[in-house]
Tab-separated table of C-alpha atoms in Angstrom:
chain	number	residue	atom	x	y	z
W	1	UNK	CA	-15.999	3.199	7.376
W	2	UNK	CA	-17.977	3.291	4.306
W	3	UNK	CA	-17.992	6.640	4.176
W	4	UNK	CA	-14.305	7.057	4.561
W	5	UNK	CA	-13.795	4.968	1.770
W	6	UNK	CA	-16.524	7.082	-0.469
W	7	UNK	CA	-14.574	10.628	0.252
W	8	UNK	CA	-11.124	8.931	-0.514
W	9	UNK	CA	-12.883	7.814	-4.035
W	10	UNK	CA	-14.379	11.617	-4.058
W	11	UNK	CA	-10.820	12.582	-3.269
W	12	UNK	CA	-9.065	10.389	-6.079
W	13	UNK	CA	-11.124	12.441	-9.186
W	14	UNK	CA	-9.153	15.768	-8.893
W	15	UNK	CA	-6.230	13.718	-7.922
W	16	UNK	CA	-5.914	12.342	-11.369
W	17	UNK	CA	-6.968	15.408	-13.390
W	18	UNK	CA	-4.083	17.168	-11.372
W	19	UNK	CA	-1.268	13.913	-12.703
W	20	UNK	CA	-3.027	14.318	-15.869
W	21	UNK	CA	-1.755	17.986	-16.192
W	22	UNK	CA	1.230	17.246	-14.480
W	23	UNK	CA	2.608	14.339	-16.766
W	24	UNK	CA	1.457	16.221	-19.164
W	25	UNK	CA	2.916	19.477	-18.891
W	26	UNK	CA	6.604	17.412	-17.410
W	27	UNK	CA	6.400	15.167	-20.770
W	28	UNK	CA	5.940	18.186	-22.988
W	29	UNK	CA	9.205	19.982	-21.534
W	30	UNK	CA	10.986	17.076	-22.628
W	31	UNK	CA	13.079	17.697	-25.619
W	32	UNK	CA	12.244	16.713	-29.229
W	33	UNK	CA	8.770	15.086	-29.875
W	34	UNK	CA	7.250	12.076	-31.687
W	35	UNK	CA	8.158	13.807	-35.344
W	36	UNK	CA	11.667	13.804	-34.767
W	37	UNK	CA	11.474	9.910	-33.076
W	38	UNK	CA	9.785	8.938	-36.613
W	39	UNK	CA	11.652	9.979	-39.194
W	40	UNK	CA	15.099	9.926	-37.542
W	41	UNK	CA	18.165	12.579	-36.461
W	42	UNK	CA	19.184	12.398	-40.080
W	43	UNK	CA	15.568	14.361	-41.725
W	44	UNK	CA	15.244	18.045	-42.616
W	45	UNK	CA	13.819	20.672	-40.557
W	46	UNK	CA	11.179	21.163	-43.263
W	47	UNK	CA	9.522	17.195	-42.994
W	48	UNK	CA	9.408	17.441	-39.519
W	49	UNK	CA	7.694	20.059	-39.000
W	50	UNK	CA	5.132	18.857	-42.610
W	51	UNK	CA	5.029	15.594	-39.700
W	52	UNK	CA	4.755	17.337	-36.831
W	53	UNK	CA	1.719	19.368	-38.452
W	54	UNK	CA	0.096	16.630	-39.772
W	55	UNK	CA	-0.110	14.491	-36.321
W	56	UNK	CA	-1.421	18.185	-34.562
W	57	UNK	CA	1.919	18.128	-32.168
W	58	UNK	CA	2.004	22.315	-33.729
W	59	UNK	CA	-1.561	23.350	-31.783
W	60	UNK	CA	-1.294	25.085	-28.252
W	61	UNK	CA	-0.905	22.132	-25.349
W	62	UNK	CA	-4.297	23.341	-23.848
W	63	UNK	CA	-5.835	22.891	-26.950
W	64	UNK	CA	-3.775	19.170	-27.165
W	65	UNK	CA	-4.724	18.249	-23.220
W	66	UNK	CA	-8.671	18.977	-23.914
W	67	UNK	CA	-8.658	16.854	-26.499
W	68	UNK	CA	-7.411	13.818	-24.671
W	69	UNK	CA	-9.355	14.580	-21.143
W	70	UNK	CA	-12.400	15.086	-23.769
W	71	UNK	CA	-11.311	11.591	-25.304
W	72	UNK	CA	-10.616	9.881	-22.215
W	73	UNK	CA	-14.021	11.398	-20.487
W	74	UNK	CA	-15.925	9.060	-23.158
W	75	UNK	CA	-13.747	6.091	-22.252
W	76	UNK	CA	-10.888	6.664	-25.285
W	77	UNK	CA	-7.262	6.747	-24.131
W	78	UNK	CA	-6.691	7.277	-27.661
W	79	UNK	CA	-3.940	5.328	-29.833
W	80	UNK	CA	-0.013	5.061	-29.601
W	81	UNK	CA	1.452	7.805	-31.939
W	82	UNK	CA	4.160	4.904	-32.519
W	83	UNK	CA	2.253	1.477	-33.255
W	84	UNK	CA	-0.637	2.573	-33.623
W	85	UNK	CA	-2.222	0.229	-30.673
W	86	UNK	CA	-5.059	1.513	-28.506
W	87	UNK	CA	-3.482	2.559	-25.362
W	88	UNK	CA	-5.984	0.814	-23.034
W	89	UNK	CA	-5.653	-2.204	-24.556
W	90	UNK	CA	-1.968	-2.045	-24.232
W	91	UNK	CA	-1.589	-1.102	-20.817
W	92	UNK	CA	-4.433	-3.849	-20.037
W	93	UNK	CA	-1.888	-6.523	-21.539
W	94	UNK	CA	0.880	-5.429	-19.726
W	95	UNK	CA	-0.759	-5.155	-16.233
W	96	UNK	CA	-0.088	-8.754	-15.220
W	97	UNK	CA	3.600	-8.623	-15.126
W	98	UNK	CA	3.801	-5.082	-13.014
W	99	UNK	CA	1.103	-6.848	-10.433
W	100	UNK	CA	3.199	-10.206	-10.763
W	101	UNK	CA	6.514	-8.046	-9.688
W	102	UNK	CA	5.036	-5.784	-7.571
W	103	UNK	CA	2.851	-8.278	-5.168
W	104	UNK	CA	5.123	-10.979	-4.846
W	105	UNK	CA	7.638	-8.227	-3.863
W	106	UNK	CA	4.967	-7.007	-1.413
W	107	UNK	CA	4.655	-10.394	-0.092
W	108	UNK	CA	8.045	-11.061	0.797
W	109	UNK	CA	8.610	-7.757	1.883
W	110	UNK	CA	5.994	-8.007	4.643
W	111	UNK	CA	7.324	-11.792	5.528
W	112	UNK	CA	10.639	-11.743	5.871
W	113	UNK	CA	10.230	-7.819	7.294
W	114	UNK	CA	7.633	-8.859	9.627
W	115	UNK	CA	9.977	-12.101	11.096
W	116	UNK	CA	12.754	-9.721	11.644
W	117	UNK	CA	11.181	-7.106	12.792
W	118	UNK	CA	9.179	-9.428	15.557
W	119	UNK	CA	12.813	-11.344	16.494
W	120	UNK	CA	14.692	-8.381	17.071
W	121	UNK	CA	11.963	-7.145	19.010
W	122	UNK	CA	11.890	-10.377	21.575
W	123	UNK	CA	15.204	-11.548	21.423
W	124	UNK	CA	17.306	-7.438	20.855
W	125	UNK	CA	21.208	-7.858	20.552
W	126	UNK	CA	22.379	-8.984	17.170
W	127	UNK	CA	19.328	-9.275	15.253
W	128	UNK	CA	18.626	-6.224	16.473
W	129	UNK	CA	21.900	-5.119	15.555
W	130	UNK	CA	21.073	-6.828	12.002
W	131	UNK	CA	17.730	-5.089	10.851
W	132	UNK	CA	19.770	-1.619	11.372
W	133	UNK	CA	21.749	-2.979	9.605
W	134	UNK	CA	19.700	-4.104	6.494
W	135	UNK	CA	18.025	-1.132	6.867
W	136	UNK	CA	20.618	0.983	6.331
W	137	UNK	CA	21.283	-1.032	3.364
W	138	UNK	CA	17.984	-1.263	2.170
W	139	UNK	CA	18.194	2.638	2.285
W	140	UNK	CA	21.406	3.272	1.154
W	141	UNK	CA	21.210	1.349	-2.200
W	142	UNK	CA	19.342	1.897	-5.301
W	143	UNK	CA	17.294	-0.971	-5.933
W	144	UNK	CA	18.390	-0.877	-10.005
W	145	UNK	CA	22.156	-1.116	-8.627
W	146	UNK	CA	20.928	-3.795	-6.495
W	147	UNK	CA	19.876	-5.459	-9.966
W	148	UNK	CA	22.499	-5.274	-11.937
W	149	UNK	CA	24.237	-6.564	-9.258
W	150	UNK	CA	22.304	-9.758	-9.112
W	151	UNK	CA	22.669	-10.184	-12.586
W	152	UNK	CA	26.409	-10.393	-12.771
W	153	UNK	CA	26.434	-12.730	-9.901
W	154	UNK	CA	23.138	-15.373	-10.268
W	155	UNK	CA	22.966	-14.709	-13.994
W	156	UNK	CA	26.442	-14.579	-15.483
W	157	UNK	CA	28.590	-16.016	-13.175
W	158	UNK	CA	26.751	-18.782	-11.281
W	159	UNK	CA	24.160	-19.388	-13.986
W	160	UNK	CA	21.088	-19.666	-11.502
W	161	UNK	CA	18.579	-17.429	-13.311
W	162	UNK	CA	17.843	-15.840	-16.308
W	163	UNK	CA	18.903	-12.447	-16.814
W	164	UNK	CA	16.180	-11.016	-18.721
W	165	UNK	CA	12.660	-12.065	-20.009
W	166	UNK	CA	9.153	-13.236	-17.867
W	167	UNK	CA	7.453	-16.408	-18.438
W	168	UNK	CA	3.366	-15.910	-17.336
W	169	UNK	CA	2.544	-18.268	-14.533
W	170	UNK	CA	-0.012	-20.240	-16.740
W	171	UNK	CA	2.667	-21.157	-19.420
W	172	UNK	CA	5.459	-22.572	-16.555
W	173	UNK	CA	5.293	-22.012	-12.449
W	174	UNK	CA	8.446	-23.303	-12.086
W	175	UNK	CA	9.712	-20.978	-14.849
W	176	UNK	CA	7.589	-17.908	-13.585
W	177	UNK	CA	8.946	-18.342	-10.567
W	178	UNK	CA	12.694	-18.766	-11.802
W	179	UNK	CA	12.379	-15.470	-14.278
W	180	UNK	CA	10.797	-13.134	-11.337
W	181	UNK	CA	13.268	-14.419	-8.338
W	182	UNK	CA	15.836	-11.841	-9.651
W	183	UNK	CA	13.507	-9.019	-9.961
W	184	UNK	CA	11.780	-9.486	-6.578
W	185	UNK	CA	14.726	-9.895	-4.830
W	186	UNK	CA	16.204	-6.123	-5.738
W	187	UNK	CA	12.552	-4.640	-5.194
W	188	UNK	CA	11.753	-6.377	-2.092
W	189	UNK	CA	14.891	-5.238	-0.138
W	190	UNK	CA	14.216	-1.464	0.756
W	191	UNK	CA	10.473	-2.987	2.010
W	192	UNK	CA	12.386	-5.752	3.684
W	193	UNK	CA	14.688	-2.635	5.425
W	194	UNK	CA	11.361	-0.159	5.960
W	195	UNK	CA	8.693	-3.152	7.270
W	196	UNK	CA	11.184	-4.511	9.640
W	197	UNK	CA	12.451	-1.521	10.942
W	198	UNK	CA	8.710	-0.258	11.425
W	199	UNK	CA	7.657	-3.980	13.323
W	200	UNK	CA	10.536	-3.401	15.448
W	201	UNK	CA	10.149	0.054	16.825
W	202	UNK	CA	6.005	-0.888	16.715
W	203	UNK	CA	6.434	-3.989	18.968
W	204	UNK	CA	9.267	-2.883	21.323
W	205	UNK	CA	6.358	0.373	22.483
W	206	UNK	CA	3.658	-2.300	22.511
W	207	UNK	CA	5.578	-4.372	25.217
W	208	UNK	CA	6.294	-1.424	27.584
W	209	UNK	CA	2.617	-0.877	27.674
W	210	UNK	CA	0.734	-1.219	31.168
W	211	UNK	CA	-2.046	-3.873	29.700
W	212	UNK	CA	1.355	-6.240	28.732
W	213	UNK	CA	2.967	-6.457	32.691
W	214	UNK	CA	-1.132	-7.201	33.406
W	215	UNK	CA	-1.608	-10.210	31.097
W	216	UNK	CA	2.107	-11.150	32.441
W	217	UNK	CA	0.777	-10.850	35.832
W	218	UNK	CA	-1.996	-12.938	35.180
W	219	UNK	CA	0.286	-15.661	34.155
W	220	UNK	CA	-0.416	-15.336	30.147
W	221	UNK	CA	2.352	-17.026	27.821
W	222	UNK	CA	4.417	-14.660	26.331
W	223	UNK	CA	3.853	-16.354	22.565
W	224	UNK	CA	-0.152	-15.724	23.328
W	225	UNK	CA	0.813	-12.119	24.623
W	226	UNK	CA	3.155	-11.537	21.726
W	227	UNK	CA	0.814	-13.300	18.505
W	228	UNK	CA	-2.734	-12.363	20.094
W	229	UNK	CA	-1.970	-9.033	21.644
W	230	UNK	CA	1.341	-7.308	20.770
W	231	UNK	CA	1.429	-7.793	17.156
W	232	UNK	CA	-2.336	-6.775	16.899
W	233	UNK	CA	-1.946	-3.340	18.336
W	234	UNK	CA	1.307	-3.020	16.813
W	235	UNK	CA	-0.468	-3.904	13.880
W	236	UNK	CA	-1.424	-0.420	12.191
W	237	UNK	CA	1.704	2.027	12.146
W	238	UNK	CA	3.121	-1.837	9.907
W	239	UNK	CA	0.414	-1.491	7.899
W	240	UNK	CA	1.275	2.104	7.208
W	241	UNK	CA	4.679	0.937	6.447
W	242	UNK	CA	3.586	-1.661	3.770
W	243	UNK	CA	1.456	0.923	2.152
W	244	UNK	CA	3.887	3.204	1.464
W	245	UNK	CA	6.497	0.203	0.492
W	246	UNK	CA	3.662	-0.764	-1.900
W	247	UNK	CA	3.464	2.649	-3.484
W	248	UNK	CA	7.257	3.089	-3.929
W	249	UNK	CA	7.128	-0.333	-5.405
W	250	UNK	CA	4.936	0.691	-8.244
W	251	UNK	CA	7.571	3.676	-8.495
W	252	UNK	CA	10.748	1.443	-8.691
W	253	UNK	CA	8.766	-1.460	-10.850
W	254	UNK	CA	10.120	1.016	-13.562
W	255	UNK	CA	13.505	0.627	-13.501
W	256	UNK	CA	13.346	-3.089	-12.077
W	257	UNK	CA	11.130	-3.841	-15.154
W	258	UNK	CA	13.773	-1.762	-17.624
W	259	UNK	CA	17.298	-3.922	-16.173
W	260	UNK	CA	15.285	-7.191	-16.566
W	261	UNK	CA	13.504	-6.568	-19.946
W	262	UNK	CA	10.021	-7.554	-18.116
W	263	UNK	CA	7.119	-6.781	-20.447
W	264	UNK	CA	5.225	-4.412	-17.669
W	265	UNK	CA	4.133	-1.234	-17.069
W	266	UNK	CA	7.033	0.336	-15.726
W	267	UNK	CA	9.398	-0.726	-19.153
W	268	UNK	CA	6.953	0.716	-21.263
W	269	UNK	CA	6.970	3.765	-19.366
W	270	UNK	CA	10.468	3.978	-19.680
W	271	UNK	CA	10.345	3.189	-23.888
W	272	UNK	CA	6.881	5.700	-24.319
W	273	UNK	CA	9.388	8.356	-22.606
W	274	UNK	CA	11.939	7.998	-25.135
W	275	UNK	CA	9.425	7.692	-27.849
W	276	UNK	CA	7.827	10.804	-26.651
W	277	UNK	CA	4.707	8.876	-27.528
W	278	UNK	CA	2.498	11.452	-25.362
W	279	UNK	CA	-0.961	9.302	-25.676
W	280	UNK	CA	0.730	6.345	-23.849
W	281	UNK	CA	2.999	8.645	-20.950
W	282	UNK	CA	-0.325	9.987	-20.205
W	283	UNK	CA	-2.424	6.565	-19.899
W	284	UNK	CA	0.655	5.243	-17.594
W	285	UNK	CA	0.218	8.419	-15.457
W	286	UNK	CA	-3.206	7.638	-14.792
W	287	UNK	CA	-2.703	3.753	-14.214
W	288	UNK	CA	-0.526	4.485	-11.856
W	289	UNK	CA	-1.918	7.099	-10.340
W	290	UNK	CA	-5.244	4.632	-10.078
W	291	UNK	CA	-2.574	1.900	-8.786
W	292	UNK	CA	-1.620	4.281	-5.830
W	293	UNK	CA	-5.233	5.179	-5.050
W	294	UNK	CA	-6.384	1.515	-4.751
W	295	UNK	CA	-3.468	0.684	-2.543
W	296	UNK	CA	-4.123	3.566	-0.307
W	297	UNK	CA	-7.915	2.444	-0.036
W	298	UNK	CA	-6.724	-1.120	1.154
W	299	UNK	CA	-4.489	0.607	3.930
W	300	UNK	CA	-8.172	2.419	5.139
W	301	UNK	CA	-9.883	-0.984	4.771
W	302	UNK	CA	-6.978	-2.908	6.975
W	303	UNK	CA	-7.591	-0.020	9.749
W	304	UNK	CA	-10.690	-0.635	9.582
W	305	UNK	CA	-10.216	-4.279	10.820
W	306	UNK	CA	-7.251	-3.511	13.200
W	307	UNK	CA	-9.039	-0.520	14.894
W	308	UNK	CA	-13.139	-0.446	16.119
W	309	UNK	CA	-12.862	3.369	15.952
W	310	UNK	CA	-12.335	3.703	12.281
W	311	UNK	CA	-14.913	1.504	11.831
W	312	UNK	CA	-17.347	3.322	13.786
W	313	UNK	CA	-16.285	6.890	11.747
């Protein structure tokens, strides 16, 4: 086990050089560049480009990407072309909200998932009939449609939530609680759709096995054959499912984070984009690159638990 766990790490280095490149050869097609964000539409060719040479956004993009890896290699993410903030430090600040939104969305995801998916499973007709049904829905619709939905309806017509804003759980629970119910509720339902759909399937196999009509045989309550047995070898293809729920929920925290104005990771990726502020794309690229790694590590860790052979390898 522990030395699955050292060749994922082994495997995550060249993963995030390769991002690294990738962001930043995708943020460098984008057109127009931090110059022309600074001094506005309305300034002449001739002071952007005076701009443009003074902040070094004129040398080759190799000669550009060295000096950041070279930068970031000594522990400097380097500073927002914008404000002027170290990028660490800002993306440190901002981590707390994007873990808020994301892991309370986990959570739910995998409880309410989880209880469908086991229901349908046992009990079949219209529950069943309901998870393919929320899954197709959780599918179907984008979560940030999902959002704005919830907005006009909890927000603007019945008044129930904020629209916008977050409120840190040490200033206010009840508040906290109140400014992320919108936000987790349009980011949880696709892993509400995938988890319950997967615990479904997962469970209805496990009960056709041969070792299930034994313990029946035996005279072994169905709860203890369902809770002890069933869901624990069922177990592993759901925790598959909530790891890649997990990583698309670090992927759709941007545009969850952008309808509700949430100070997080994903709305400054969304502004830095705009900006073209390249120092800070980068830095997001490998936070969340480092985001997906650590969630795929707790996937191996779970199957470690769940299964004695992974352990033993």
């Amino acid at each position: 086990m522990l030395r699955l766990l050292v060749n994922r790490l082994a495997l995550s280095v060249p993963l995030l050089f390769v991002v690294s490149v990738l962001v930043f050869g995708l943020a460098s097609l984008v057109p127009g560049d931090a110059a022309r964000t600074i001094l506005g539409e309305q300034a002449t060719p001739q002071a952007v480009d005076y701009l443009r040479n003074q902040m070094g956004l004129d040398r080759p993009w190799y000669d550009r990407y060295g000096s950041w890896l070279a930068g970031v290699l000594h522990g400097d993410f380097g500073t927002s072309i914008l404000s002027g903030q170290d990028v660490w430090t800002t993306l440190n600040t901002r981590l707390s909200v994007t873990l808020s939104l994301v892991l309370t969305a986990l959570v739910v995801s995998t409880v309410i998932g989880v209880a469908l998916g086991l229901v349908s499973a046992v009990r079949g007709g219209f529950l069943g009939r309901l998870v393919d049904v929320v899954s197709l829905i959780g599918l179907a619709l984008p979560n940030f449609w999902i959002a704005i939905v919830l907005v006009s309806l909890f927000a603007v017509q019945f008044r129930l939530f904020p629209a916008t804003g977050y409120v840190p759980l040490t200033t206010s629970p009840s508040e906290w609680i109140s400014s992320l119910a919108m936000p987790v509720a349009a980011l949880s339902l696709l892993g509400i759709a995938v988890i319950g759909k997967q615990t479904r399937d997962s469970v209805l196999d496990t009960l056709d096995a041969e070792y299930v009509r034994v313990l029946r045989a035996n005279g072994v309550s169905e709860r203890r054959i369902l809770f002890v047995h069933v869901l624990r070898n069922a177990a592993i293809p759901i925790v598959t499912a909530m790891g890649v729920v997990a990583v698309g929920m670090v992927g759709g925290s941007v545009f969850i984070e952008s309808v509700f104005v949430l100070p997080g990771l994903g709305s400054l990726a969304t502004q830095s984009t705009l900006d073209h502020d390249l120092p800070v794309i980068l830095g997001l690229g490998v936070y969340f690159t480092v985001l997906v790694i650590v969630a795929n590590l707790l996937v191996d860790v779970a199957y470690g638990f769940l299964n004695p052979k992974v352990r033993a390898s």
